[in-house]
Amino acid sequence: MKKMILAIAMVLGASSAHAFTSPTWACSLNFNGAAKGLKVLVGEYKFSGKGNLLCATPTGQVADYPVNVTMDAAPLSPQVSFGYMKLAGQAVEFSLLNLQPEDVLGTYYVAQGQAAVAGGVGVIAATKVGLPQLAIQVSLQFARGLGVNLGLNKMHIELAQ
């Protein structure tokens, strides 16, 4: 019951705090998570993590949200991935024609590459297109572990609960 009341309070508090409207948002997403699996065109390789989405407008409005970030591809898709990596990253996003910062949440199509042998780096380029919005995101990550991930994917950004 406490969890339900807390969830309702968070939703009501979030909806009253989101009186933001602007046609342009610049956002940054920092995140930490882990990716693991085995996939060479067929298989499974997934990323799951938590982060913080901070958005601002040219007029100075600011919104800050805790988020969950997940990535998964279809079982048959253009991707070569194997291993286990812990990733910490920072992404920059520019979003046009979104009136509220919550509009940057959702599903993105991603081209990505990461590699690590004890330590390594990664890069993501993502886009979200929906009428009438356009969002473009570029990310740099630092990786620990052993693995390689190269391919096309879907990324989901949603509010953390």
XYZ file of C-alpha atoms in Angstrom:
161
model
C 0.000 0.000 0.000
C 2.862 2.374 0.812
C 4.380 1.738 -2.614
C 1.066 2.503 -4.309
C 0.648 5.777 -2.401
C 4.255 6.699 -3.187
C 3.725 5.944 -6.888
C 0.540 8.051 -6.993
C 2.299 10.909 -5.207
C 5.201 10.741 -7.657
C 2.868 10.809 -10.661
C 0.831 13.705 -9.270
C 3.952 15.581 -8.261
C 5.548 14.972 -11.643
C 2.488 16.086 -13.585
C 2.160 19.298 -11.597
C 5.881 20.017 -12.002
C 5.790 19.616 -15.788
C 4.303 22.927 -16.800
C 7.278 23.299 -19.150
C 6.620 24.156 -22.785
C 9.219 25.032 -25.396
C 9.686 23.917 -29.013
C 13.399 23.157 -28.464
C 15.117 21.169 -25.711
C 18.796 20.372 -25.232
C 19.251 17.371 -22.969
C 22.087 15.424 -21.404
C 21.779 11.841 -20.240
C 24.307 10.237 -17.940
C 23.947 6.522 -17.285
C 25.572 3.434 -15.792
C 24.660 -0.141 -16.611
C 25.756 -3.516 -17.913
C 25.605 -5.189 -21.311
C 25.897 -8.922 -21.841
C 25.124 -11.699 -24.273
C 26.184 -13.399 -27.468
C 24.936 -12.456 -30.905
C 26.282 -12.861 -34.416
C 23.232 -11.813 -36.469
C 21.219 -14.287 -34.364
C 21.173 -14.359 -30.576
C 20.678 -12.024 -27.646
C 22.674 -9.063 -26.363
C 21.092 -6.564 -23.969
C 21.987 -3.440 -22.036
C 20.200 -2.319 -18.881
C 21.054 0.725 -16.822
C 19.948 3.716 -14.806
C 20.673 7.350 -15.335
C 19.656 10.961 -15.108
C 18.085 13.065 -17.871
C 18.682 16.810 -17.569
C 16.970 19.070 -20.133
C 17.071 22.830 -20.689
C 15.543 25.319 -23.116
C 17.095 28.438 -24.643
C 14.806 30.441 -22.322
C 16.295 28.837 -19.202
C 13.637 26.283 -18.244
C 15.229 23.178 -16.693
C 13.836 19.680 -16.077
C 15.654 16.816 -14.325
C 14.447 13.178 -14.298
C 15.767 9.814 -13.078
C 15.466 7.329 -15.944
C 15.926 3.682 -16.894
C 17.800 2.969 -20.122
C 17.542 -0.374 -21.924
C 18.767 -1.585 -25.290
C 17.741 -4.730 -27.063
C 17.674 -5.856 -30.648
C 15.441 -8.313 -32.431
C 16.707 -11.921 -32.224
C 17.635 -11.685 -35.924
C 19.248 -8.315 -36.702
C 22.485 -6.744 -37.998
C 24.610 -6.979 -34.863
C 27.837 -8.700 -33.802
C 28.165 -8.750 -30.020
C 29.647 -10.931 -27.308
C 30.881 -10.645 -23.749
C 30.066 -8.692 -20.617
C 30.763 -4.992 -20.169
C 29.906 -2.422 -17.538
C 29.276 0.896 -19.253
C 29.240 4.457 -17.933
C 28.307 7.109 -20.427
C 27.257 10.632 -21.179
C 24.930 11.518 -24.046
C 23.980 14.860 -25.549
C 20.595 15.226 -27.221
C 18.973 17.932 -29.277
C 15.238 17.734 -29.646
C 13.142 19.854 -31.991
C 9.372 20.321 -32.029
C 8.897 18.696 -28.614
C 6.854 20.928 -26.362
C 7.712 19.100 -23.127
C 10.924 17.461 -21.919
C 9.038 14.178 -21.361
C 8.727 13.946 -25.138
C 12.385 12.910 -25.342
C 11.494 9.718 -23.445
C 10.638 6.696 -25.570
C 12.220 4.497 -28.224
C 15.275 5.471 -30.270
C 16.926 3.720 -33.199
C 20.627 3.288 -32.505
C 23.873 2.607 -34.359
C 26.499 1.675 -31.786
C 29.923 0.255 -31.178
C 31.701 -0.639 -27.943
C 34.804 -2.699 -27.222
C 36.657 -3.567 -24.034
C 39.538 -5.768 -22.947
C 39.602 -4.880 -19.229
C 38.872 -1.270 -20.288
C 37.544 0.329 -23.425
C 35.271 2.883 -25.041
C 32.039 3.063 -26.965
C 29.964 5.363 -29.118
C 26.230 5.584 -29.815
C 24.355 7.637 -32.401
C 20.598 7.565 -31.872
C 17.556 9.158 -33.443
C 13.895 9.398 -32.537
C 11.460 10.519 -35.208
C 7.741 10.905 -34.680
C 5.247 13.451 -35.871
C 6.104 16.267 -35.369
C 9.276 15.691 -33.338
C 12.892 14.990 -34.167
C 15.534 14.051 -31.600
C 19.204 13.243 -32.240
C 21.498 11.835 -29.553
C 25.249 11.178 -29.485
C 26.872 9.293 -26.620
C 30.367 8.393 -25.458
C 30.869 5.555 -22.974
C 33.683 4.099 -20.976
C 33.611 0.306 -20.693
C 35.028 -2.246 -18.256
C 34.975 -5.956 -18.941
C 35.599 -8.125 -21.973
C 33.498 -7.816 -25.084
C 32.577 -6.250 -28.391
C 29.268 -4.781 -29.530
C 28.741 -3.457 -33.050
C 25.387 -3.071 -34.739
C 21.924 -1.589 -34.952
C 19.645 -1.629 -31.947
C 16.688 -0.038 -30.184
C 17.133 2.054 -27.052
C 14.313 2.740 -24.604
C 14.439 5.661 -22.162
C 11.695 5.735 -19.537
C 11.087 7.419 -16.207
C 12.507 5.451 -13.275
C 10.022 4.330 -10.667
